[in-house]
């Protein structure tokens, strides 16, 4: 039997309080395929008929567009709110991105790896033992479940793995050797970006979700981003 129904429908819209978070409002009686498709691109359930896409790299509109195409391919009707569609159509790049040698697609690949680190920490798959500040940014040491230990460098969309170790003992010893008296126990305090992401994931009632789907929103803005067509070589 098909796991979608004729009344299945998905609406994607920007969250009015948390741009560029994307809200998916699901209606219908058989939603398994729709939920699975949304989840495959990072949407998380916050209610019976609501899922949110919240990322620390502000790439939600890009992945929402991919999701909409996947839903369409699965035969599920999708409606994209006008303001979200405008953001999807307006390509942008990071201002002052330190990896100046990367093009836009390559930056997205780095961001995807960074997002995975963030999600692994949030889910408990990656446990952070200690953190420190190296004089420029946050660094940390942690261990994956049933896997290697790692050193992390950077914050938000710039956090990367910069060392891999066979055991937590080895990783922690080297971390303490490198950062000495600046080492602190446990994970670092959340950044503003991480805090906003956590707030956006707070559960929504069905009524709130419906209002979000129809509410006008200001276009998302940030001092960290510039449109790709006006970015000079220092803005990539």
mmCIF file of C-alpha atoms in Angstrom:
data_model
loop_
_atom_site.group_PDB
_atom_site.id
_atom_site.type_symbol
_atom_site.label_atom_id
_atom_site.label_comp_id
_atom_site.label_asym_id
_atom_site.label_seq_id
_atom_site.Cartn_x
_atom_site.Cartn_y
_atom_site.Cartn_z
ATOM 1 C CA UNK A 1 0.000 0.000 0.000
ATOM 2 C CA UNK A 2 1.278 3.534 -0.708
ATOM 3 C CA UNK A 3 2.529 5.406 2.341
ATOM 4 C CA UNK A 4 1.316 8.773 1.057
ATOM 5 C CA UNK A 5 -2.244 9.961 0.617
ATOM 6 C CA UNK A 6 -3.909 12.403 -1.806
ATOM 7 C CA UNK A 7 -4.323 14.897 1.030
ATOM 8 C CA UNK A 8 -0.599 14.949 1.874
ATOM 9 C CA UNK A 9 0.878 18.440 1.540
ATOM 10 C CA UNK A 10 4.042 20.175 2.735
ATOM 11 C CA UNK A 11 4.539 23.908 3.152
ATOM 12 C CA UNK A 12 8.011 25.365 3.645
ATOM 13 C CA UNK A 13 8.446 28.837 5.112
ATOM 14 C CA UNK A 14 10.970 30.959 6.975
ATOM 15 C CA UNK A 15 10.634 31.146 10.744
ATOM 16 C CA UNK A 16 9.694 34.777 11.579
ATOM 17 C CA UNK A 17 11.812 34.915 14.738
ATOM 18 C CA UNK A 18 14.772 32.794 13.635
ATOM 19 C CA UNK A 19 15.887 33.489 10.056
ATOM 20 C CA UNK A 20 17.159 31.528 8.269
ATOM 21 C CA UNK A 21 15.428 28.610 10.033
ATOM 22 C CA UNK A 22 12.930 26.841 7.768
ATOM 23 C CA UNK A 23 9.613 25.517 9.071
ATOM 24 C CA UNK A 24 7.943 22.561 7.357
ATOM 25 C CA UNK A 25 4.223 22.264 8.027
ATOM 26 C CA UNK A 26 2.877 18.791 7.206
ATOM 27 C CA UNK A 27 -0.767 18.004 6.541
ATOM 28 C CA UNK A 28 -2.356 14.719 5.539
ATOM 29 C CA UNK A 29 -3.140 11.269 6.852
ATOM 30 C CA UNK A 30 -0.073 9.327 5.639
ATOM 31 C CA UNK A 31 3.123 11.268 6.211
ATOM 32 C CA UNK A 32 5.822 8.613 6.601
ATOM 33 C CA UNK A 33 7.557 9.317 3.278
ATOM 34 C CA UNK A 34 7.298 13.075 3.753
ATOM 35 C CA UNK A 35 8.783 12.910 7.252
ATOM 36 C CA UNK A 36 11.573 10.580 6.131
ATOM 37 C CA UNK A 37 12.444 12.846 3.204
ATOM 38 C CA UNK A 38 12.514 15.947 5.385
ATOM 39 C CA UNK A 39 14.624 14.158 8.000
ATOM 40 C CA UNK A 40 17.124 13.056 5.352
ATOM 41 C CA UNK A 41 18.033 16.712 4.773
ATOM 42 C CA UNK A 42 18.218 17.657 8.453
ATOM 43 C CA UNK A 43 14.638 18.623 9.376
ATOM 44 C CA UNK A 44 13.773 17.661 12.944
ATOM 45 C CA UNK A 45 10.273 17.113 14.384
ATOM 46 C CA UNK A 46 9.042 19.629 16.960
ATOM 47 C CA UNK A 47 5.372 18.620 16.871
ATOM 48 C CA UNK A 48 2.950 16.254 15.177
ATOM 49 C CA UNK A 49 2.742 18.344 12.029
ATOM 50 C CA UNK A 50 5.846 20.515 12.232
ATOM 51 C CA UNK A 51 9.514 19.984 11.435
ATOM 52 C CA UNK A 52 12.335 22.519 11.590
ATOM 53 C CA UNK A 53 15.550 22.844 9.631
ATOM 54 C CA UNK A 54 18.084 24.639 11.832
ATOM 55 C CA UNK A 55 21.748 24.848 10.843
ATOM 56 C CA UNK A 56 24.730 26.712 12.265
ATOM 57 C CA UNK A 57 25.974 27.651 8.780
ATOM 58 C CA UNK A 58 22.756 29.481 7.762
ATOM 59 C CA UNK A 59 22.379 27.231 4.714
ATOM 60 C CA UNK A 60 18.786 26.251 5.525
ATOM 61 C CA UNK A 61 17.267 27.757 2.338
ATOM 62 C CA UNK A 62 19.743 25.839 0.171
ATOM 63 C CA UNK A 63 18.866 22.519 1.811
ATOM 64 C CA UNK A 64 15.166 23.384 1.878
ATOM 65 C CA UNK A 65 15.291 23.734 -1.910
ATOM 66 C CA UNK A 66 16.942 20.310 -2.205
ATOM 67 C CA UNK A 67 14.266 18.869 0.087
ATOM 68 C CA UNK A 68 11.461 20.402 -1.963
ATOM 69 C CA UNK A 69 12.822 18.734 -5.100
ATOM 70 C CA UNK A 70 13.075 15.373 -3.312
ATOM 71 C CA UNK A 71 9.490 15.684 -2.081
ATOM 72 C CA UNK A 72 8.335 16.587 -5.580
ATOM 73 C CA UNK A 73 10.148 13.546 -6.991
ATOM 74 C CA UNK A 74 8.304 11.410 -4.419
ATOM 75 C CA UNK A 75 4.979 12.768 -5.665
ATOM 76 C CA UNK A 76 4.334 14.920 -2.599
ATOM 77 C CA UNK A 77 2.942 18.426 -3.229
ATOM 78 C CA UNK A 78 5.160 21.176 -1.831
ATOM 79 C CA UNK A 79 4.405 24.862 -1.419
ATOM 80 C CA UNK A 80 7.327 27.235 -0.800
ATOM 81 C CA UNK A 81 6.455 30.571 0.806
ATOM 82 C CA UNK A 82 7.355 33.598 -1.317
ATOM 83 C CA UNK A 83 9.959 34.993 1.069
ATOM 84 C CA UNK A 84 11.726 31.650 1.350
ATOM 85 C CA UNK A 85 11.705 31.332 -2.441
ATOM 86 C CA UNK A 86 13.324 34.770 -2.712
ATOM 87 C CA UNK A 87 16.108 33.727 -0.343
ATOM 88 C CA UNK A 88 16.635 30.467 -2.235
ATOM 89 C CA UNK A 89 17.014 32.429 -5.471
ATOM 90 C CA UNK A 90 19.447 34.950 -3.936
ATOM 91 C CA UNK A 91 22.851 33.274 -3.877
ATOM 92 C CA UNK A 92 25.211 34.585 -1.206
ATOM 93 C CA UNK A 93 28.648 33.887 0.168
ATOM 94 C CA UNK A 94 30.344 34.391 3.521
ATOM 95 C CA UNK A 95 32.054 37.732 4.051
ATOM 96 C CA UNK A 96 35.627 37.351 5.296
ATOM 97 C CA UNK A 97 35.598 33.565 5.094
ATOM 98 C CA UNK A 98 39.152 32.530 6.073
ATOM 99 C CA UNK A 99 39.394 29.730 3.500
ATOM 100 C CA UNK A 100 39.912 32.150 0.627
ATOM 101 C CA UNK A 101 40.991 29.401 -1.770
ATOM 102 C CA UNK A 102 37.570 27.686 -1.722
ATOM 103 C CA UNK A 103 34.727 28.386 -4.135
ATOM 104 C CA UNK A 104 31.083 28.524 -3.011
ATOM 105 C CA UNK A 105 30.401 24.810 -3.460
ATOM 106 C CA UNK A 106 33.586 23.882 -1.616
ATOM 107 C CA UNK A 107 32.639 26.165 1.277
ATOM 108 C CA UNK A 108 29.325 24.308 1.478
ATOM 109 C CA UNK A 109 31.201 21.013 1.745
ATOM 110 C CA UNK A 110 33.223 22.391 4.669
ATOM 111 C CA UNK A 111 30.026 23.689 6.268
ATOM 112 C CA UNK A 112 28.389 20.289 5.878
ATOM 113 C CA UNK A 113 31.248 18.642 7.783
ATOM 114 C CA UNK A 114 31.046 21.341 10.453
ATOM 115 C CA UNK A 115 27.296 20.829 10.762
ATOM 116 C CA UNK A 116 27.886 17.108 11.267
ATOM 117 C CA UNK A 117 30.304 17.849 14.122
ATOM 118 C CA UNK A 118 27.686 20.108 15.713
ATOM 119 C CA UNK A 119 24.950 17.485 15.327
ATOM 120 C CA UNK A 120 27.191 14.719 16.678
ATOM 121 C CA UNK A 121 27.894 16.786 19.799
ATOM 122 C CA UNK A 122 24.214 17.681 20.243
ATOM 123 C CA UNK A 123 23.153 14.031 19.927
ATOM 124 C CA UNK A 124 25.812 12.777 22.337
ATOM 125 C CA UNK A 125 27.603 10.790 19.638
ATOM 126 C CA UNK A 126 30.662 13.010 20.167
ATOM 127 C CA UNK A 127 31.500 13.733 23.818
ATOM 128 C CA UNK A 128 33.619 16.815 24.521
ATOM 129 C CA UNK A 129 36.065 16.252 27.389
ATOM 130 C CA UNK A 130 37.844 19.609 27.549
ATOM 131 C CA UNK A 131 38.049 22.957 25.809
ATOM 132 C CA UNK A 132 40.411 25.912 25.671
ATOM 133 C CA UNK A 133 41.124 29.133 23.778
ATOM 134 C CA UNK A 134 44.244 29.203 21.644
ATOM 135 C CA UNK A 135 44.408 32.996 21.485
ATOM 136 C CA UNK A 136 42.328 33.141 18.320
ATOM 137 C CA UNK A 137 39.409 30.738 18.651
ATOM 138 C CA UNK A 138 37.946 27.874 20.665
ATOM 139 C CA UNK A 139 39.585 24.458 20.606
ATOM 140 C CA UNK A 140 38.327 21.224 22.135
ATOM 141 C CA UNK A 141 39.052 17.531 22.580
ATOM 142 C CA UNK A 142 36.405 14.825 22.387
ATOM 143 C CA UNK A 143 35.684 11.192 21.638
ATOM 144 C CA UNK A 144 33.208 9.561 19.269
ATOM 145 C CA UNK A 145 31.211 6.599 20.525
ATOM 146 C CA UNK A 146 33.102 3.381 19.712
ATOM 147 C CA UNK A 147 35.547 5.367 17.575
ATOM 148 C CA UNK A 148 38.540 7.695 17.624
ATOM 149 C CA UNK A 149 39.174 10.761 19.730
ATOM 150 C CA UNK A 150 39.653 14.123 18.008
ATOM 151 C CA UNK A 151 40.924 17.643 18.483
ATOM 152 C CA UNK A 152 38.560 20.343 17.198
ATOM 153 C CA UNK A 153 39.493 23.846 16.075
ATOM 154 C CA UNK A 154 37.137 26.782 15.529
ATOM 155 C CA UNK A 155 33.511 27.676 16.153
ATOM 156 C CA UNK A 156 30.181 27.429 14.335
ATOM 157 C CA UNK A 157 30.589 27.024 10.544
ATOM 158 C CA UNK A 158 34.405 27.094 10.854
ATOM 159 C CA UNK A 159 34.889 24.224 13.314
ATOM 160 C CA UNK A 160 37.019 21.400 11.909
ATOM 161 C CA UNK A 161 38.796 18.265 13.086
ATOM 162 C CA UNK A 162 42.521 19.020 13.226
ATOM 163 C CA UNK A 163 43.819 15.883 14.926
ATOM 164 C CA UNK A 164 42.787 12.247 15.387
ATOM 165 C CA UNK A 165 43.885 9.893 18.174
ATOM 166 C CA UNK A 166 43.420 6.220 18.941
ATOM 167 C CA UNK A 167 42.408 6.731 22.588
ATOM 168 C CA UNK A 168 40.885 9.464 24.790
ATOM 169 C CA UNK A 169 43.928 9.294 27.079
ATOM 170 C CA UNK A 170 46.282 10.092 24.222
ATOM 171 C CA UNK A 171 44.054 12.883 22.884
ATOM 172 C CA UNK A 172 43.595 14.537 26.284
ATOM 173 C CA UNK A 173 47.287 14.333 27.158
ATOM 174 C CA UNK A 174 48.262 16.030 23.891
ATOM 175 C CA UNK A 175 45.513 18.640 24.316
ATOM 176 C CA UNK A 176 46.776 19.533 27.793
ATOM 177 C CA UNK A 177 50.338 19.680 26.478
ATOM 178 C CA UNK A 178 49.295 22.106 23.732
ATOM 179 C CA UNK A 179 47.047 24.427 25.738
ATOM 180 C CA UNK A 180 48.283 24.116 29.319
ATOM 181 C CA UNK A 181 46.658 26.409 31.873
ATOM 182 C CA UNK A 182 43.911 27.532 29.469
ATOM 183 C CA UNK A 183 42.314 24.057 29.446
ATOM 184 C CA UNK A 184 38.870 23.810 31.036
ATOM 185 C CA UNK A 185 36.782 20.718 31.742
ATOM 186 C CA UNK A 186 33.782 19.896 29.560
ATOM 187 C CA UNK A 187 32.397 21.538 26.423
ATOM 188 C CA UNK A 188 32.785 25.276 25.804
ATOM 189 C CA UNK A 189 29.855 27.633 26.426
ATOM 190 C CA UNK A 190 27.505 27.750 23.423
ATOM 191 C CA UNK A 191 28.159 30.443 20.872
ATOM 192 C CA UNK A 192 25.422 32.926 20.022
ATOM 193 C CA UNK A 193 24.732 30.968 16.826
ATOM 194 C CA UNK A 194 24.409 27.704 18.762
ATOM 195 C CA UNK A 195 22.169 29.347 21.347
ATOM 196 C CA UNK A 196 19.843 30.702 18.663
ATOM 197 C CA UNK A 197 19.710 27.289 16.990
ATOM 198 C CA UNK A 198 18.689 25.674 20.281
ATOM 199 C CA UNK A 199 16.000 28.299 20.838
ATOM 200 C CA UNK A 200 14.601 27.768 17.351
ATOM 201 C CA UNK A 201 14.225 24.055 18.054
ATOM 202 C CA UNK A 202 11.914 24.721 21.007
ATOM 203 C CA UNK A 203 8.626 22.879 20.449
ATOM 204 C CA UNK A 204 5.907 24.683 18.515
ATOM 205 C CA UNK A 205 2.189 24.148 18.941
ATOM 206 C CA UNK A 206 0.116 23.355 15.871
ATOM 207 C CA UNK A 207 -1.425 26.834 16.004
ATOM 208 C CA UNK A 208 1.991 28.505 16.142
ATOM 209 C CA UNK A 209 3.182 26.410 13.215
ATOM 210 C CA UNK A 210 0.180 27.461 11.153
ATOM 211 C CA UNK A 211 0.816 31.120 11.936
ATOM 212 C CA UNK A 212 4.473 30.758 10.982
ATOM 213 C CA UNK A 213 3.532 29.225 7.651
ATOM 214 C CA UNK A 214 1.456 32.282 6.765
ATOM 215 C CA UNK A 215 3.323 35.036 8.606
ATOM 216 C CA UNK A 216 5.281 37.693 6.719
ATOM 217 C CA UNK A 217 8.960 37.711 7.589
ATOM 218 C CA UNK A 218 11.756 40.187 7.178
ATOM 219 C CA UNK A 219 14.421 38.884 4.787
ATOM 220 C CA UNK A 220 17.241 37.274 6.786
ATOM 221 C CA UNK A 221 20.229 39.558 7.247
ATOM 222 C CA UNK A 222 23.629 39.123 8.796
ATOM 223 C CA UNK A 223 26.812 41.140 8.847
ATOM 224 C CA UNK A 224 28.709 37.955 8.062
ATOM 225 C CA UNK A 225 27.227 37.376 4.614
ATOM 226 C CA UNK A 226 27.253 39.233 1.330
ATOM 227 C CA UNK A 227 25.605 38.427 -2.019
ATOM 228 C CA UNK A 228 27.977 36.483 -4.213
ATOM 229 C CA UNK A 229 27.627 38.948 -7.064
ATOM 230 C CA UNK A 230 29.042 41.830 -4.984
ATOM 231 C CA UNK A 231 31.680 39.873 -3.073
ATOM 232 C CA UNK A 232 35.265 40.684 -3.879
ATOM 233 C CA UNK A 233 38.182 38.326 -3.447
ATOM 234 C CA UNK A 234 38.345 39.086 0.272
ATOM 235 C CA UNK A 235 34.737 38.068 0.864
ATOM 236 C CA UNK A 236 34.959 34.374 -0.051
#
